[in-house]
Amino acid sequence: MIIQLKNKIDSNELEAITKTLKEEHIKSNFVETQHNKYLVCFTKTEFDIRKFGHLPGVQDVHSVSDDYKLVSKKWKLNNSTIQLCDTITYTKEPIVMAGPCSVENEEQMEKTVSHLVKNNIKILRGGVFKPRSSPYAFRGLGIEGLKMMHSFCKPYDIKIVTEVMQVSQIEEMLPYVDVFQVGARNSQNFNLLDALGSVNKPVLLKRGVSGTIDELLQSAEYIFSKGNEKIMLCERGIRTFENSYRNTFDINAIQVLKEKSHLPVIADPSHGVGIRDHVSKLALASLVAGADGVIYEVHPSPEEALSDGYQTLNFEESDNLIRQIHNLRSFLNSN
Ligand code: PEP
Ligand code: MN
């Protein structure tokens, strides 16, 4: 059960509600986010929601049986709009985030930012803290790389999405980041999720390498229940028995996530398939399947990229993809 509280609830009213819940042997957790106040309640026995609806300070009461509650669509039928930052709110237009797997050097950043500006892409992706299977692989330029990335984005008001790998990095990254990415390997790093719950910036939460849809939603619940409602769910492929491509891009998940949650869903076809030639078609397919946006890898010369070059588009391929996304958007809006 979710009890949505009035924003102006006073402490006496809140106390009276929790007292009533206790009397009914219902465990409750108080949650205050950027937008609302809630009591998330758990009980093993049947309860009558009418007992709480009339109490002073209560806005609404919803019965939600899912393990995840606040991210569930059972109580919030409208999709959450995506407030990426002060200047960017997405409703109907698909969000596009593009950039290299890793931030490498100034020339790469300069060329990539120009490519984004030319295509009216407003968000640059690029990792500076890189989770790599091998400790000998390129692991990113770290905070100095992020500052450099930021210096190239700022003049054009391009926003930055980049991966945070551990709690201790959050504070130093904050001034330079618009969206914190939680990578697939950290999808169940609960300390990191808790910490991002206290940050007033959006989080792009990736599905775990072998994560189920419910696990992804429960990870999102960690962030939401600590106070941050600005979450985007990201389908990036899962590990299966199939080895003809890097991951199995689970397009079903896009529809199912939209059905189960009010949070926006972003597709990452680059990691989803891991093969450059297939990325654009899968990006388009994701939008047809209902994704609110796509994130993909693009590099001035993918063959020379320090990570994930084999799944990275070159500028020409990215220009074509953007053109196709525009065409598709007109088609989807008119149907
Ligand atoms: C990335 O975005 O470059 C990345 C490492 O993604 P994932 O966590 O999905 O593997
Ligand atoms: Mn990558």
Coordinates of C-alpha atoms and ligand atoms in Angstrom, one line a residue:
M1 CA 0.0 0.0 0.0
I2 CA 1.2 3.5 -0.8
I3 CA -0.3 6.4 1.2
Q4 CA 0.3 9.6 -0.7
L5 CA 0.6 12.4 1.8
K6 CA -0.3 16.0 1.3
N7 CA 2.8 18.1 0.8
K8 CA 1.8 20.4 3.6
I9 CA 1.2 17.6 6.1
D10 CA 2.3 18.6 9.6
S11 CA 4.0 16.4 12.1
N12 CA 0.9 15.8 14.3
E13 CA -1.0 14.5 11.3
L14 CA 1.9 12.3 10.2
E15 CA 2.1 10.9 13.8
A16 CA -1.6 10.2 13.9
I17 CA -1.4 8.3 10.6
T18 CA 1.6 6.2 11.6
K19 CA -0.1 5.5 15.0
T20 CA -3.2 4.2 13.1
L21 CA -1.0 2.0 10.9
K22 CA 0.8 0.6 14.0
E23 CA -2.6 -0.3 15.6
E24 CA -3.4 -2.2 12.4
H25 CA 0.1 -4.0 12.6
I26 CA 1.1 -2.3 9.3
K27 CA 4.8 -1.5 8.9
S28 CA 5.4 1.9 7.2
N29 CA 8.4 3.7 5.7
F30 CA 8.2 7.5 5.3
V31 CA 9.6 8.7 2.0
E32 CA 10.2 12.3 0.9
T33 CA 11.3 13.0 -2.6
Q34 CA 11.8 16.1 -4.7
H35 CA 8.1 16.2 -5.4
N36 CA 6.1 14.3 -2.9
K37 CA 5.7 12.6 0.5
Y38 CA 4.6 9.0 0.9
L39 CA 4.2 6.3 3.4
V40 CA 5.1 2.9 1.8
C41 CA 3.4 0.3 3.8
F42 CA 3.7 -3.5 4.2
T43 CA 1.3 -5.9 5.8
K44 CA 0.8 -9.7 5.5
T45 CA -2.8 -9.4 6.4
E46 CA -5.8 -7.9 4.5
F47 CA -6.5 -4.3 5.3
D48 CA -9.2 -1.9 4.4
I49 CA -7.8 1.2 2.6
R50 CA -10.9 3.2 3.6
K51 CA -9.5 3.3 7.1
F52 CA -6.7 5.7 6.0
G53 CA -8.2 7.7 3.2
H54 CA -10.1 10.1 5.4
L55 CA -7.2 10.9 7.8
P56 CA -6.0 14.5 7.8
G57 CA -2.8 14.8 5.8
V58 CA -3.7 11.9 3.4
Q59 CA -3.9 12.8 -0.3
D60 CA -4.6 9.4 -1.6
V61 CA -4.3 5.7 -0.8
H62 CA -3.3 3.0 -3.3
S63 CA -3.1 -0.7 -3.0
V64 CA 0.1 -1.9 -4.7
S65 CA 0.9 -5.6 -4.3
D66 CA 4.2 -5.6 -6.3
D67 CA 7.5 -6.0 -4.4
Y68 CA 8.5 -2.6 -5.8
K69 CA 5.9 0.0 -4.9
L70 CA 6.8 3.6 -5.7
V71 CA 8.1 2.8 -9.2
S72 CA 5.0 0.7 -10.0
K73 CA 2.4 1.7 -12.5
K74 CA -0.3 0.4 -10.2
W75 CA -0.6 3.7 -8.4
K76 CA 0.5 6.2 -11.0
L77 CA -1.1 5.6 -14.3
N78 CA 0.4 8.5 -16.2
N79 CA 4.0 8.1 -17.3
S80 CA 6.5 10.2 -15.5
T81 CA 7.8 13.1 -17.6
I82 CA 11.6 13.2 -17.9
Q83 CA 13.0 16.3 -16.3
L84 CA 16.6 15.9 -17.3
C85 CA 17.8 19.2 -16.1
D86 CA 16.4 22.7 -15.7
T87 CA 16.3 23.2 -19.5
I88 CA 15.3 19.8 -20.8
T89 CA 11.9 18.2 -20.2
Y90 CA 10.9 15.3 -22.4
T91 CA 7.4 14.3 -23.0
K92 CA 6.7 13.1 -26.5
E93 CA 10.0 13.5 -28.3
P94 CA 12.4 10.6 -28.1
I95 CA 15.5 11.4 -26.1
V96 CA 18.7 10.8 -27.9
M97 CA 22.0 10.4 -26.0
A98 CA 25.1 9.7 -28.0
G99 CA 28.9 9.7 -27.6
P100 CA 31.9 7.4 -27.2
C101 CA 32.1 4.5 -24.9
S102 CA 35.0 6.3 -23.2
V103 CA 36.2 9.8 -23.1
E104 CA 39.7 9.6 -24.6
N105 CA 41.2 13.0 -25.6
E106 CA 40.4 16.6 -26.5
E107 CA 40.3 16.0 -30.2
Q108 CA 37.8 13.2 -29.8
M109 CA 35.6 15.4 -27.6
E110 CA 35.8 18.4 -29.9
K111 CA 34.7 16.3 -32.9
T112 CA 32.0 14.5 -31.0
V113 CA 30.5 17.6 -29.6
S114 CA 30.4 19.2 -33.1
H115 CA 28.7 16.1 -34.3
L116 CA 26.0 16.3 -31.6
V117 CA 25.5 20.0 -32.2
K118 CA 25.1 19.5 -35.9
N119 CA 22.4 16.8 -35.3
N120 CA 20.7 18.7 -32.5
I121 CA 21.5 16.0 -30.0
K122 CA 21.4 17.5 -26.5
I123 CA 23.1 14.8 -24.4
L124 CA 26.6 13.5 -24.7
R125 CA 27.4 10.1 -23.2
G126 CA 31.0 9.1 -22.4
G127 CA 32.6 7.1 -19.6
V128 CA 35.5 8.3 -17.5
F129 CA 35.2 5.6 -14.9
K130 CA 35.0 2.4 -16.9
P131 CA 34.0 -1.0 -15.6
R132 CA 36.1 -3.4 -17.7
S133 CA 36.2 -7.2 -17.6
S134 CA 40.0 -7.1 -17.8
P135 CA 42.0 -5.0 -15.3
Y136 CA 44.5 -4.3 -18.1
A137 CA 42.0 -2.7 -20.5
F138 CA 41.6 1.1 -20.7
R139 CA 39.7 2.1 -17.5
G140 CA 39.0 5.7 -18.3
L141 CA 40.5 9.1 -17.7
G142 CA 38.8 9.6 -14.3
I143 CA 37.7 12.9 -12.9
E144 CA 40.1 15.0 -15.1
G145 CA 38.5 13.4 -18.2
L146 CA 35.1 14.4 -16.9
K147 CA 36.2 18.0 -16.4
M148 CA 37.7 18.1 -19.9
M149 CA 34.4 16.6 -21.3
H150 CA 32.5 19.3 -19.5
S151 CA 34.6 22.1 -20.9
F152 CA 33.8 21.0 -24.4
C153 CA 30.0 20.6 -23.7
K154 CA 29.5 23.9 -21.7
P155 CA 29.7 26.4 -24.6
Y156 CA 26.9 24.5 -26.4
D157 CA 24.8 23.6 -23.4
I158 CA 25.2 19.9 -24.2
K159 CA 24.3 17.8 -21.1
I160 CA 26.4 15.0 -19.8
V161 CA 25.5 11.4 -18.9
T162 CA 28.4 9.4 -17.5
E163 CA 28.8 6.3 -15.3
V164 CA 29.5 6.5 -11.6
M165 CA 31.0 3.4 -10.2
Q166 CA 31.2 4.0 -6.5
V167 CA 29.7 6.2 -3.8
S168 CA 32.9 8.1 -3.1
Q169 CA 32.9 9.4 -6.7
I170 CA 29.5 11.1 -6.5
E171 CA 30.5 14.3 -4.8
E172 CA 33.5 15.2 -7.1
M173 CA 31.4 14.3 -10.2
L174 CA 28.3 16.4 -9.2
P175 CA 29.2 19.8 -10.7
Y176 CA 30.0 18.2 -14.1
V177 CA 27.3 15.6 -14.5
D178 CA 23.6 16.0 -15.6
V179 CA 22.6 12.4 -15.5
F180 CA 24.4 9.7 -13.4
Q181 CA 24.6 6.4 -15.2
V182 CA 24.6 3.2 -13.1
G183 CA 26.2 0.5 -15.2
A184 CA 25.0 -3.0 -15.7
R185 CA 27.6 -4.4 -13.3
N186 CA 26.5 -2.0 -10.6
S187 CA 22.7 -2.5 -11.1
Q188 CA 22.5 -4.1 -7.7
N189 CA 25.1 -2.1 -5.9
F190 CA 22.7 -1.2 -3.2
N191 CA 25.0 1.3 -1.4
L192 CA 25.4 3.2 -4.7
L193 CA 21.7 3.1 -5.4
D194 CA 21.0 4.5 -1.8
A195 CA 23.5 7.3 -2.3
L196 CA 22.0 8.3 -5.7
G197 CA 18.7 8.5 -3.9
S198 CA 19.9 11.5 -2.1
V199 CA 21.1 13.3 -5.2
N200 CA 18.9 15.8 -7.0
K201 CA 20.0 14.7 -10.5
P202 CA 18.5 12.1 -12.8
V203 CA 19.8 8.5 -12.8
L204 CA 20.0 6.3 -15.9
L205 CA 19.8 2.9 -14.3
K206 CA 20.9 0.0 -16.5
R207 CA 19.6 -3.5 -16.2
G208 CA 22.1 -6.0 -14.7
V209 CA 24.0 -8.3 -17.0
S210 CA 21.9 -11.2 -15.8
G211 CA 19.2 -9.1 -14.2
T212 CA 15.5 -9.8 -14.3
I213 CA 13.0 -7.0 -15.0
D214 CA 11.7 -7.3 -11.4
E215 CA 15.3 -6.9 -10.1
L216 CA 15.7 -3.8 -12.2
L217 CA 12.5 -2.3 -10.8
Q218 CA 13.6 -3.1 -7.3
S219 CA 16.9 -1.4 -7.9
A220 CA 14.9 1.6 -9.1
E221 CA 12.9 1.4 -5.9
Y222 CA 16.1 1.8 -3.9
I223 CA 16.8 5.2 -5.5
F224 CA 13.2 6.4 -5.4
S225 CA 12.6 5.4 -1.8
K226 CA 15.7 7.4 -0.7
G227 CA 14.2 10.5 -2.3
N228 CA 15.1 10.7 -6.0
E229 CA 12.2 10.3 -8.4
K230 CA 14.3 11.2 -11.5
I231 CA 15.0 7.7 -12.8
M232 CA 15.3 6.3 -16.3
L233 CA 15.3 2.6 -16.7
C234 CA 17.7 1.2 -19.4
E235 CA 17.5 -2.0 -21.3
R236 CA 21.0 -2.9 -22.5
G237 CA 20.8 -6.6 -23.2
I238 CA 21.2 -9.6 -21.0
R239 CA 23.5 -12.6 -21.0
T240 CA 21.9 -15.7 -22.4
F241 CA 23.0 -19.0 -24.1
E242 CA 23.1 -17.1 -27.4
N243 CA 26.7 -16.3 -28.4
S244 CA 26.3 -14.9 -32.0
Y245 CA 26.3 -11.4 -30.5
R246 CA 27.5 -9.7 -27.3
N247 CA 24.3 -9.7 -25.4
T248 CA 20.6 -10.6 -26.1
F249 CA 18.9 -7.3 -26.5
D250 CA 15.6 -7.8 -24.8
I251 CA 13.1 -5.8 -26.7
N252 CA 10.2 -7.4 -24.9
A253 CA 11.5 -5.7 -21.7
I254 CA 10.7 -2.3 -23.2
Q255 CA 7.0 -3.0 -23.4
V256 CA 6.9 -4.9 -20.1
L257 CA 8.7 -2.2 -18.3
K258 CA 6.3 0.4 -19.7
E259 CA 3.5 -1.8 -18.5
K260 CA 4.9 -2.3 -15.0
S261 CA 6.3 1.1 -14.2
H262 CA 5.6 4.8 -14.8
L263 CA 9.3 5.5 -15.2
P264 CA 10.7 6.3 -18.7
V265 CA 12.5 3.5 -20.5
I266 CA 15.7 4.1 -22.6
A267 CA 17.2 1.5 -24.9
D268 CA 20.9 1.0 -25.4
P269 CA 21.3 -1.0 -28.6
S270 CA 25.1 -0.6 -28.7
H271 CA 25.6 -2.8 -25.7
G272 CA 22.4 -4.7 -26.5
V273 CA 23.8 -6.3 -29.6
G274 CA 27.4 -5.3 -29.6
I275 CA 27.8 -5.3 -33.4
R276 CA 28.0 -1.9 -35.2
D277 CA 26.0 -3.0 -38.3
H278 CA 23.0 -3.8 -36.2
V279 CA 22.9 -0.9 -33.8
S280 CA 20.8 1.5 -35.9
K281 CA 18.1 -0.9 -36.8
L282 CA 17.7 -2.0 -33.2
A283 CA 17.6 1.7 -32.1
L284 CA 14.7 2.2 -34.4
A285 CA 13.1 -1.0 -33.3
S286 CA 13.3 0.1 -29.7
L287 CA 11.4 3.3 -30.4
V288 CA 8.7 1.3 -32.2
A289 CA 8.5 -0.9 -29.2
G290 CA 7.8 2.0 -27.0
A291 CA 11.1 3.2 -25.7
D292 CA 11.2 6.9 -24.6
G293 CA 14.7 7.3 -26.0
V294 CA 17.9 5.7 -27.1
I295 CA 21.5 5.9 -25.9
Y296 CA 24.2 4.8 -28.4
E297 CA 27.9 4.9 -28.9
V298 CA 29.5 7.1 -31.6
H299 CA 33.1 7.9 -32.2
P300 CA 35.1 10.0 -34.8
S301 CA 37.0 6.8 -35.8
P302 CA 35.5 3.7 -34.1
E303 CA 38.3 1.5 -35.3
E304 CA 40.7 3.4 -33.1
A305 CA 38.4 3.6 -30.1
L306 CA 39.9 2.6 -26.8
S307 CA 36.8 0.6 -25.8
D308 CA 33.8 -0.9 -27.5
G309 CA 34.8 0.3 -31.0
Y310 CA 33.2 -2.8 -32.7
Q311 CA 29.8 -1.7 -31.5
T312 CA 30.3 2.1 -32.1
L313 CA 28.8 4.0 -35.0
N314 CA 30.9 6.4 -37.1
F315 CA 29.6 10.0 -37.7
E316 CA 28.0 9.1 -41.0
E317 CA 26.1 6.2 -39.6
S318 CA 25.0 8.3 -36.7
D319 CA 23.8 11.1 -39.1
N320 CA 21.7 8.5 -40.9
L321 CA 20.3 7.1 -37.6
I322 CA 19.3 10.6 -36.5
R323 CA 17.6 11.2 -39.8
Q324 CA 15.7 7.9 -39.5
I325 CA 14.7 8.7 -35.9
H326 CA 13.2 12.0 -37.1
N327 CA 11.3 10.2 -39.9
L328 CA 10.1 7.5 -37.5
R329 CA 9.0 10.1 -35.0
S330 CA 6.7 11.7 -37.6
F331 CA 5.3 8.3 -38.5
L332 CA 4.7 7.3 -34.8
N333 CA 3.1 10.6 -33.9
S334 CA 0.7 10.4 -36.8
N335 CA -0.3 6.8 -36.0
Ligands
PEP1 C1 28.8 1.8 -21.1 O1 27.7 2.4 -21.2 O2 29.8 2.0 -21.8 C2 28.8 0.5 -20.3 C3 29.9 0.0 -19.8 O3 27.5 0.0 -20.2 P1 27.0 -1.3 -19.5 O4 27.1 -1.0 -18.0 O5 25.6 -1.4 -20.0 O6 27.9 -2.5 -19.9
MN2 MN 30.6 0.9 -23.9

